Tab-separated table of C-alpha atoms and ligand atoms in Angstrom:
chain	number	residue	atom	x	y	z
A	1	MET	CA	-12.615	22.633	10.472
A	2	GLY	CA	-9.139	21.536	8.555
A	3	LEU	CA	-7.284	18.037	9.140
A	4	LYS	CA	-4.216	18.505	11.976
A	5	VAL	CA	-1.326	16.051	10.711
A	6	GLY	CA	1.659	14.697	12.281
A	7	ILE	CA	4.955	14.464	11.044
A	8	VAL	CA	7.822	11.624	11.909
A	9	GLY	CA	10.919	12.089	10.640
A	10	CYS	CA	11.801	15.750	10.748
A	11	GLY	CA	14.846	15.974	8.037
A	12	SER	CA	15.482	16.993	4.811
A	13	ILE	CA	12.340	15.327	3.159
A	14	THR	CA	10.096	16.882	5.808
A	15	ARG	CA	11.884	20.160	5.552
A	16	TYR	CA	11.622	20.783	1.953
A	17	ARG	CA	7.988	19.113	0.979
A	18	HIS	CA	5.766	17.575	3.549
A	19	ALA	CA	6.322	20.732	5.975
A	20	PRO	CA	5.625	23.293	3.099
A	21	GLU	CA	2.997	21.664	1.272
A	22	TYR	CA	0.796	20.794	4.490
A	23	TYR	CA	1.390	23.860	5.618
A	24	ALA	CA	0.895	26.123	2.334
A	25	ASN	CA	-3.289	23.916	1.927
A	26	PRO	CA	-6.060	25.602	2.677
A	27	LEU	CA	-7.478	22.625	4.448
A	28	VAL	CA	-4.763	21.560	7.134
A	29	ASP	CA	-5.177	23.616	9.617
A	30	GLU	CA	-2.006	22.494	12.083
A	31	ILE	CA	1.345	20.102	11.548
A	32	VAL	CA	2.540	18.234	14.971
A	33	PHE	CA	6.359	17.224	14.360
A	34	PHE	CA	8.132	14.090	15.994
A	35	ASP	CA	11.597	13.175	15.625
A	36	ARG	CA	14.212	11.237	18.116
A	37	ASN	CA	15.966	13.953	17.652
A	38	ARG	CA	13.997	16.672	19.130
A	39	HIS	CA	15.721	20.081	17.876
A	40	ARG	CA	14.990	18.930	14.789
A	41	ALA	CA	11.531	18.688	15.888
A	42	GLU	CA	11.252	22.081	17.474
A	43	SER	CA	13.191	23.632	14.195
A	44	LEU	CA	10.170	22.516	11.466
A	45	ALA	CA	7.349	23.361	14.454
A	46	LYS	CA	8.484	26.787	14.454
A	47	GLU	CA	9.622	28.020	11.070
A	48	PHE	CA	5.616	25.995	10.166
A	49	GLU	CA	4.304	27.093	12.930
A	50	GLY	CA	3.013	24.295	14.558
A	51	THR	CA	3.731	22.100	17.726
A	52	VAL	CA	6.026	19.547	18.853
A	53	ALA	CA	5.036	16.004	20.004
A	54	HIS	CA	8.146	14.358	22.646
A	55	ARG	CA	7.479	10.795	22.144
A	56	PHE	CA	5.885	8.522	19.089
A	57	GLU	CA	2.839	7.475	20.686
A	58	ASP	CA	1.339	10.869	21.648
A	59	LEU	CA	1.281	11.109	18.087
A	60	ILE	CA	-1.024	8.627	17.513
A	61	ASN	CA	-2.376	8.554	20.460
A	62	ASP	CA	-3.785	12.000	19.936
A	63	GLU	CA	-7.532	11.790	18.813
A	64	THR	CA	-7.980	14.851	17.106
A	65	ILE	CA	-4.818	14.017	14.232
A	66	ASP	CA	-6.228	13.239	11.146
A	67	ALA	CA	-3.037	11.466	9.126
A	68	ILE	CA	0.122	10.679	9.442
A	69	SER	CA	3.490	11.179	7.507
A	70	ASP	CA	6.054	9.326	8.029
A	71	CYS	CA	9.107	10.425	6.714
A	72	SER	CA	11.753	8.144	9.175
A	73	SER	CA	14.764	6.601	6.942
A	74	ASN	CA	13.263	3.616	5.217
A	75	GLU	CA	14.169	0.361	8.464
A	76	VAL	CA	11.137	1.950	10.862
A	77	HIS	CA	8.232	2.675	8.350
A	78	HIS	CA	7.378	-0.687	8.715
A	79	VAL	CA	7.000	-0.083	12.837
A	80	HIS	CA	5.902	3.339	12.010
A	81	THR	CA	3.634	2.903	9.916
A	82	THR	CA	1.953	0.009	10.608
A	83	LYS	CA	1.337	1.924	14.265
A	84	ALA	CA	-0.154	4.995	12.546
A	85	LEU	CA	-2.671	2.422	10.469
A	86	LEU	CA	-4.018	0.541	13.683
A	87	SER	CA	-4.339	3.536	15.576
A	88	GLY	CA	-6.720	5.261	13.232
A	89	LYS	CA	-4.789	7.390	11.443
A	90	HIS	CA	-4.728	8.095	7.333
A	91	VAL	CA	-0.906	7.445	6.377
A	92	LEU	CA	1.560	9.307	3.350
A	93	CYS	CA	4.489	6.576	4.071
A	94	GLU	CA	7.735	7.706	2.551
A	95	LYS	CA	9.096	5.518	-0.357
A	96	PRO	CA	10.691	2.576	-0.248
A	97	LEU	CA	7.782	1.520	1.831
A	98	ALA	CA	9.749	-1.180	4.059
A	99	ILE	CA	12.592	-2.010	3.400
A	100	SER	CA	11.700	-5.833	2.748
A	101	SER	CA	8.386	-6.412	0.962
A	102	GLU	CA	7.973	-9.107	4.260
A	103	HIS	CA	7.675	-5.892	5.658
A	104	ALA	CA	5.241	-4.299	3.107
A	105	LYS	CA	3.035	-6.588	3.365
A	106	THR	CA	2.433	-5.813	7.171
A	107	ILE	CA	2.153	-2.613	6.698
A	108	LEU	CA	-0.703	-3.518	3.534
A	109	ALA	CA	-1.881	-5.935	6.268
A	110	ALA	CA	-2.429	-3.140	8.645
A	111	GLN	CA	-3.832	-0.567	5.639
A	112	THR	CA	-7.229	-3.214	5.345
A	113	LYS	CA	-7.218	-3.660	8.877
A	114	SER	CA	-7.599	-0.550	9.786
A	115	GLY	CA	-9.623	0.959	6.256
A	116	LYS	CA	-7.704	3.599	6.728
A	117	LYS	CA	-5.957	5.410	3.679
A	118	LEU	CA	-2.411	4.748	2.316
A	119	MET	CA	-0.153	6.750	-0.404
A	120	VAL	CA	3.111	6.347	-0.806
A	121	ASP	CA	5.000	8.828	-1.847
A	122	HIS	CA	6.138	8.031	-5.599
A	123	ASN	CA	6.447	11.550	-6.468
A	124	GLN	CA	7.206	10.608	-10.183
A	125	ARG	CA	3.505	10.327	-10.734
A	126	PHE	CA	2.607	14.043	-10.129
A	127	THR	CA	4.817	15.534	-12.844
A	128	LYS	CA	2.814	16.915	-15.323
A	129	VAL	CA	5.379	16.023	-18.052
A	130	HIS	CA	4.700	12.050	-16.682
A	131	GLN	CA	1.388	12.234	-16.408
A	132	LYS	CA	1.000	14.176	-20.300
A	133	ALA	CA	3.172	11.167	-21.707
A	134	ARG	CA	0.813	8.536	-19.787
A	135	GLU	CA	-1.758	10.216	-21.735
A	136	ILE	CA	-0.556	10.428	-24.906
A	137	ILE	CA	0.532	6.359	-24.261
A	138	LEU	CA	-2.291	5.062	-23.031
A	139	SER	CA	-4.364	6.724	-26.157
A	140	GLY	CA	-2.550	4.657	-28.806
A	141	ASP	CA	-2.260	6.978	-30.915
A	142	TYR	CA	1.738	6.365	-31.754
A	143	GLY	CA	0.783	2.386	-31.518
A	144	ASP	CA	1.977	-0.380	-28.726
A	145	VAL	CA	4.753	0.064	-26.392
A	146	LEU	CA	7.882	-2.039	-27.702
A	147	SER	CA	10.918	-1.066	-25.035
A	148	PHE	CA	11.842	0.871	-22.890
A	149	LYS	CA	14.790	3.221	-21.070
A	150	THR	CA	15.064	4.672	-18.027
A	151	THR	CA	17.587	6.771	-15.751
A	152	PHE	CA	18.372	8.364	-12.395
A	153	GLY	CA	21.614	9.138	-11.317
A	154	HIS	CA	23.108	12.145	-8.750
A	155	GLY	CA	25.541	13.014	-7.424
A	156	GLY	CA	24.509	10.867	-4.437
A	157	PRO	CA	22.392	11.262	-1.045
A	158	GLU	CA	25.758	12.778	1.583
A	159	ASP	CA	24.744	15.743	0.761
A	160	TRP	CA	20.818	16.019	1.373
A	161	GLY	CA	19.797	14.191	3.992
A	162	VAL	CA	20.182	16.463	7.203
A	163	THR	CA	22.992	14.178	8.203
A	164	LYS	CA	25.895	16.244	5.593
A	165	SER	CA	28.457	13.570	5.763
A	166	ASN	CA	29.365	10.546	4.551
A	167	ALA	CA	28.289	8.610	7.911
A	168	THR	CA	24.369	8.852	6.360
A	169	TRP	CA	22.213	6.703	7.275
A	170	PHE	CA	21.775	6.609	3.330
A	171	PHE	CA	25.044	4.726	3.454
A	172	LYS	CA	23.948	1.794	5.791
A	173	LYS	CA	22.906	-1.866	4.844
A	174	SER	CA	20.553	-2.272	8.363
A	175	ARG	CA	19.027	1.392	7.922
A	176	SER	CA	18.690	2.277	3.929
A	177	HIS	CA	18.585	-1.587	2.773
A	178	SER	CA	19.035	-1.472	-1.086
A	179	GLY	CA	21.374	1.755	-1.563
A	180	VAL	CA	20.258	3.585	-4.512
A	181	VAL	CA	17.851	0.755	-5.786
A	182	GLY	CA	15.656	2.084	-3.031
A	183	ASP	CA	16.231	5.411	-3.292
A	184	LEU	CA	16.178	6.381	-6.892
A	185	GLY	CA	16.071	3.030	-8.517
A	186	ILE	CA	12.408	2.563	-7.101
A	187	HIS	CA	11.400	6.070	-8.593
A	188	LYS	CA	11.886	4.702	-12.487
A	189	ILE	CA	10.732	0.989	-11.427
A	190	ASP	CA	7.203	3.291	-10.301
A	191	LEU	CA	7.372	5.495	-13.053
A	192	ILE	CA	7.831	2.601	-16.274
A	193	HIS	CA	4.491	0.428	-14.490
A	194	TYR	CA	2.400	4.164	-14.471
A	195	LEU	CA	3.373	5.395	-17.912
A	196	ILE	CA	2.986	2.179	-19.619
A	197	ASP	CA	0.158	0.660	-17.248
A	198	ASP	CA	2.456	-2.692	-17.226
A	199	GLU	CA	4.699	-3.834	-14.759
A	200	ILE	CA	8.148	-5.372	-14.175
A	201	GLU	CA	8.301	-8.686	-13.764
A	202	GLU	CA	11.710	-9.785	-14.634
A	203	VAL	CA	15.091	-8.151	-13.746
A	204	LYS	CA	18.441	-8.957	-14.439
A	205	SER	CA	21.214	-6.394	-12.973
A	206	PHE	CA	24.690	-5.884	-12.245
A	207	VAL	CA	25.506	-3.742	-8.791
A	208	GLY	CA	27.864	-1.994	-7.107
A	209	SER	CA	29.866	0.067	-4.652
A	210	LEU	CA	32.302	1.360	-6.921
A	211	ASP	CA	32.889	5.534	-5.210
A	212	LYS	CA	30.965	5.913	-2.543
A	213	VAL	CA	33.007	5.857	1.156
A	214	ASP	CA	31.687	5.643	4.616
A	215	GLU	CA	33.060	7.747	7.464
A	216	ASN	CA	35.929	5.488	7.655
A	217	ASN	CA	36.934	5.616	4.367
A	218	LYS	CA	35.476	1.868	3.281
A	219	PRO	CA	33.313	1.230	0.390
A	220	ILE	CA	29.633	1.839	1.453
A	221	GLU	CA	27.732	-1.515	2.435
A	222	VAL	CA	25.098	-0.811	-0.073
A	223	CYS	CA	24.810	-0.653	-4.072
A	224	ASP	CA	25.826	3.042	-5.150
A	225	ASN	CA	24.422	1.757	-8.963
A	226	ALA	CA	23.432	-1.070	-10.783
A	227	VAL	CA	22.752	-1.199	-14.014
A	228	CYS	CA	19.717	-3.474	-14.748
A	229	ILE	CA	17.790	-4.833	-18.022
A	230	PHE	CA	14.116	-5.499	-18.124
A	231	LYS	CA	11.212	-7.605	-18.990
A	232	THR	CA	7.359	-6.455	-18.274
A	233	LYS	CA	4.595	-8.546	-18.073
A	234	LYS	CA	3.152	-7.727	-21.080
A	235	GLY	CA	6.590	-8.879	-22.803
A	236	ARG	CA	8.223	-5.226	-23.010
A	237	LEU	CA	12.239	-5.609	-22.631
A	238	GLY	CA	14.136	-2.303	-21.171
A	239	ASN	CA	16.857	-1.570	-19.430
A	240	GLY	CA	17.413	1.141	-16.424
A	241	SER	CA	20.605	2.567	-14.684
A	242	PHE	CA	20.592	3.451	-11.676
A	243	SER	CA	23.756	6.267	-9.997
A	244	TRP	CA	24.645	8.278	-7.164
A	245	THR	CA	28.012	8.784	-9.157
A	246	TYR	CA	26.672	11.296	-11.699
A	247	TYR	CA	29.380	13.642	-10.774
A	248	GLY	CA	27.614	16.294	-12.639
A	249	GLU	CA	24.608	17.244	-14.012
A	250	GLU	CA	21.030	14.868	-12.627
A	251	ASP	CA	19.588	12.660	-15.281
A	252	ASN	CA	16.261	11.483	-15.107
A	253	SER	CA	15.082	11.111	-17.864
A	254	THR	CA	13.134	7.857	-19.548
A	255	THR	CA	12.889	7.397	-23.307
A	256	ILE	CA	10.106	4.577	-24.213
A	257	TYR	CA	10.076	3.379	-27.630
A	258	LEU	CA	6.335	2.659	-29.621
A	259	GLN	CA	5.524	1.106	-33.151
A	260	LYS	CA	4.636	4.756	-34.265
A	261	GLY	CA	6.733	6.910	-32.753
A	262	ILE	CA	9.622	8.034	-29.398
A	263	LEU	CA	8.713	9.785	-26.478
A	264	LYS	CA	11.173	11.881	-24.751
A	265	ILE	CA	11.042	13.163	-21.293
A	266	TYR	CA	13.030	14.747	-19.575
A	267	HIS	CA	16.352	14.615	-21.953
A	268	ASP	CA	15.286	18.394	-22.513
A	269	PRO	CA	15.438	21.392	-19.598
A	270	GLU	CA	12.979	23.032	-21.678
A	271	ASN	CA	11.096	21.014	-24.169
A	272	GLN	CA	10.839	18.251	-20.900
A	273	LEU	CA	8.633	16.149	-23.367
A	274	ILE	CA	9.594	15.232	-26.894
A	275	ILE	CA	7.870	13.131	-29.094
A	276	GLU	CA	10.101	11.440	-32.351
A	277	GLN	CA	7.822	10.227	-35.074
A	278	PRO	CA	8.931	7.725	-37.647
A	279	GLY	CA	9.304	10.984	-40.800
A	280	GLY	CA	11.616	12.694	-38.433
A	281	GLU	CA	9.534	15.607	-37.413
A	282	LYS	CA	9.494	16.482	-33.629
A	283	ILE	CA	6.744	17.332	-31.349
A	284	LYS	CA	7.413	19.600	-28.490
A	285	TYR	CA	6.210	20.119	-25.266
A	286	GLU	CA	7.072	22.598	-22.508
A	287	LEU	CA	5.641	21.762	-19.384
A	288	GLU	CA	6.908	22.155	-16.373
A	289	HIS	CA	10.968	22.309	-15.171
A	290	ILE	CA	12.075	19.231	-13.466
A	291	GLN	CA	12.068	19.427	-9.819
A	292	THR	CA	15.765	18.221	-8.344
A	293	ASN	CA	17.103	18.204	-4.974
A	294	ASP	CA	18.397	21.616	-5.231
A	295	ASN	CA	14.599	22.627	-6.546
A	296	GLN	CA	12.316	21.881	-4.628
A	297	THR	CA	8.401	23.032	-6.367
A	298	ASN	CA	5.276	21.883	-5.225
A	299	THR	CA	5.412	18.204	-5.851
A	300	GLY	CA	1.554	17.918	-5.950
A	301	VAL	CA	1.982	14.762	-3.685
A	302	ILE	CA	0.317	16.461	-0.544
A	303	ASP	CA	-2.443	18.366	-1.461
A	304	SER	CA	-3.709	14.699	-3.608
A	305	PHE	CA	-3.485	12.788	-0.286
A	306	VAL	CA	-5.264	15.367	1.095
A	307	ASP	CA	-7.489	15.240	-1.498
A	308	TRP	CA	-7.855	11.567	-0.648
A	309	ILE	CA	-9.113	12.424	2.779
A	310	VAL	CA	-10.949	15.339	2.432
A	311	SER	CA	-13.396	14.324	-0.627
A	312	GLY	CA	-12.118	10.694	-1.553
A	313	VAL	CA	-10.762	12.023	-4.828
A	314	GLU	CA	-8.740	9.107	-5.770
A	315	PRO	CA	-4.730	9.521	-6.067
A	316	PRO	CA	-2.143	8.183	-8.165
A	317	VAL	CA	0.035	6.251	-5.941
A	318	ARG	CA	-2.023	4.005	-3.389
A	319	GLY	CA	-0.420	1.727	-0.909
A	320	GLU	CA	-0.310	-1.614	-3.042
A	321	ASP	CA	1.176	0.309	-5.992
A	322	ALA	CA	4.306	-0.241	-3.981
A	323	LEU	CA	4.441	-3.356	-3.192
A	324	SER	CA	5.788	-5.014	-6.754
A	325	SER	CA	8.057	-1.867	-6.907
A	326	LEU	CA	9.586	-3.289	-3.906
A	327	GLN	CA	9.553	-6.440	-5.072
A	328	ILE	CA	11.688	-6.060	-8.020
A	329	VAL	CA	14.289	-4.015	-5.622
A	330	GLU	CA	14.757	-6.933	-3.733
A	331	HIS	CA	15.658	-9.017	-6.682
A	332	ILE	CA	17.912	-6.444	-7.853
A	333	VAL	CA	19.551	-5.759	-4.524
A	334	ASN	CA	20.055	-9.567	-3.505
A	335	ASP	CA	19.771	-12.141	-6.531
B	401	NAD	N1	10.356	10.423	-2.535
B	401	NAD	C1	11.131	11.490	-2.420
B	401	NAD	O1	10.992	12.256	-3.151
B	401	NAD	C2	11.992	11.283	-1.447
B	401	NAD	C3	13.168	11.425	-1.288
B	401	NAD	C4	14.186	11.831	-0.614
B	401	NAD	C5	13.939	11.158	0.739
B	401	NAD	N2	13.077	10.070	0.615
B	401	NAD	C6	12.767	8.829	1.795
B	401	NAD	O2	12.419	9.573	2.988
B	401	NAD	C7	12.389	9.196	4.165
B	401	NAD	C8	13.195	9.940	5.096
B	401	NAD	O3	14.433	10.467	4.179
B	401	NAD	P1	15.320	12.330	4.527
B	401	NAD	O4	16.461	12.423	3.168
B	401	NAD	O5	14.854	13.090	4.969
B	401	NAD	O6	16.659	11.743	5.497
B	401	NAD	P2	17.432	12.706	6.313
B	401	NAD	O7	17.961	11.319	7.375
B	401	NAD	O8	17.051	13.654	6.057
B	401	NAD	O9	15.819	12.110	8.192
B	401	NAD	C9	15.674	10.935	8.750
B	401	NAD	C10	14.783	11.967	10.057
B	401	NAD	O10	14.076	10.621	10.412
B	401	NAD	C11	14.691	10.529	12.417
B	401	NAD	N3	14.015	9.313	12.264
B	401	NAD	C12	14.636	7.910	12.134
B	401	NAD	N4	14.767	7.123	12.909
B	401	NAD	C13	13.444	7.555	13.861
B	401	NAD	C14	12.587	7.388	14.809
B	401	NAD	N5	13.332	6.060	15.064
B	401	NAD	N6	12.159	7.436	14.985
B	401	NAD	C15	11.651	9.035	15.228
B	401	NAD	N7	12.246	10.049	14.135
B	401	NAD	C16	13.320	9.394	13.107
B	401	NAD	C17	15.496	11.282	12.084
B	401	NAD	O11	16.391	11.300	13.092
B	401	NAD	C18	16.193	12.469	10.704
B	401	NAD	O12	15.725	13.654	11.636
B	401	NAD	C19	12.823	8.225	3.481
B	401	NAD	O13	12.700	6.576	3.233
B	401	NAD	C20	13.707	8.277	2.504
B	401	NAD	O14	14.145	7.364	1.136
B	401	NAD	C21	12.123	10.457	-0.324
């Protein structure tokens, strides 16, 4: 018997990642969809041969459901994920884990109390390119990491989320909370943690609502740009730029400066990882094309969550890894 999973929130990340990847996984037998907009749940149930739950409680009280994906909008993750854990379900929660570290701690306490597995969809840890970069950095062959630069920017979420307009929840303070920082910046803050095995501890930043307007043509309540400088626990210095106003190609690149070389990640679409050596020699790796909003390929996130439940194989990111990144997001947005 395979797993039966429930999904709360049937918007874009469910349509393009959770539903197709569960559907394709041979260890998953059935998907049950719930959304407060019933039509969205029904549409995905039809497409992925699943069933529909009428209330969230029907998902978490269904003893035949093993695990839940929490794909609702940010402001309700702490409600859904906490309740699901305390009802005995394993949970894969979308990022950001919550809209505050206080809420995130409630979730982590529920995880500890329940003894169930909690993973967060920090999917940047799963790309072959980032995994290879981490392996090279941690091998020590290029010496110690000294500094870094990272960027994540595209034209904004109003064409991505299921509400295809400027009325999107991504632009609302009460629902998104942290704007582009919790949407894109958190991916890179988490990625640095993963790549160099060191956590960002201090941050100084500028944030702004530079260009996006809401449905009333007013500047949005959350930031659409953030420029940050970072110091890690081990004293590395870096910077990060996060933007919803890069109105051209998406920029998802990172550069790591080591004592004996430079790692360039996602600077070149063909050679996604390039090592530049002090003498000028370049080592190029062609590993896999980058995933973008318009090009969603299998991320490996769902397979990893399922393997963790079924076989106990440790995933590259667990619930507790998400808290420190969220705390940095809070400093950027609130300080
Ligand atoms: N890991 C990633 O790369 C990635 C990418 C995109 C989005 N996300 C995250 O996924 C989550 C969902 O984003 P999305 O892009 O799918 O948004 P979306 O607007 O397309 O979909 C959200 C869905 O959640 C439903 N919903 C909201 N509150 C609910 C509630 N209380 N009960 C039931 N359903 C509810 C909405 O009706 C909607 O259908 C967000 O937390 C977002 O940050 C992660």
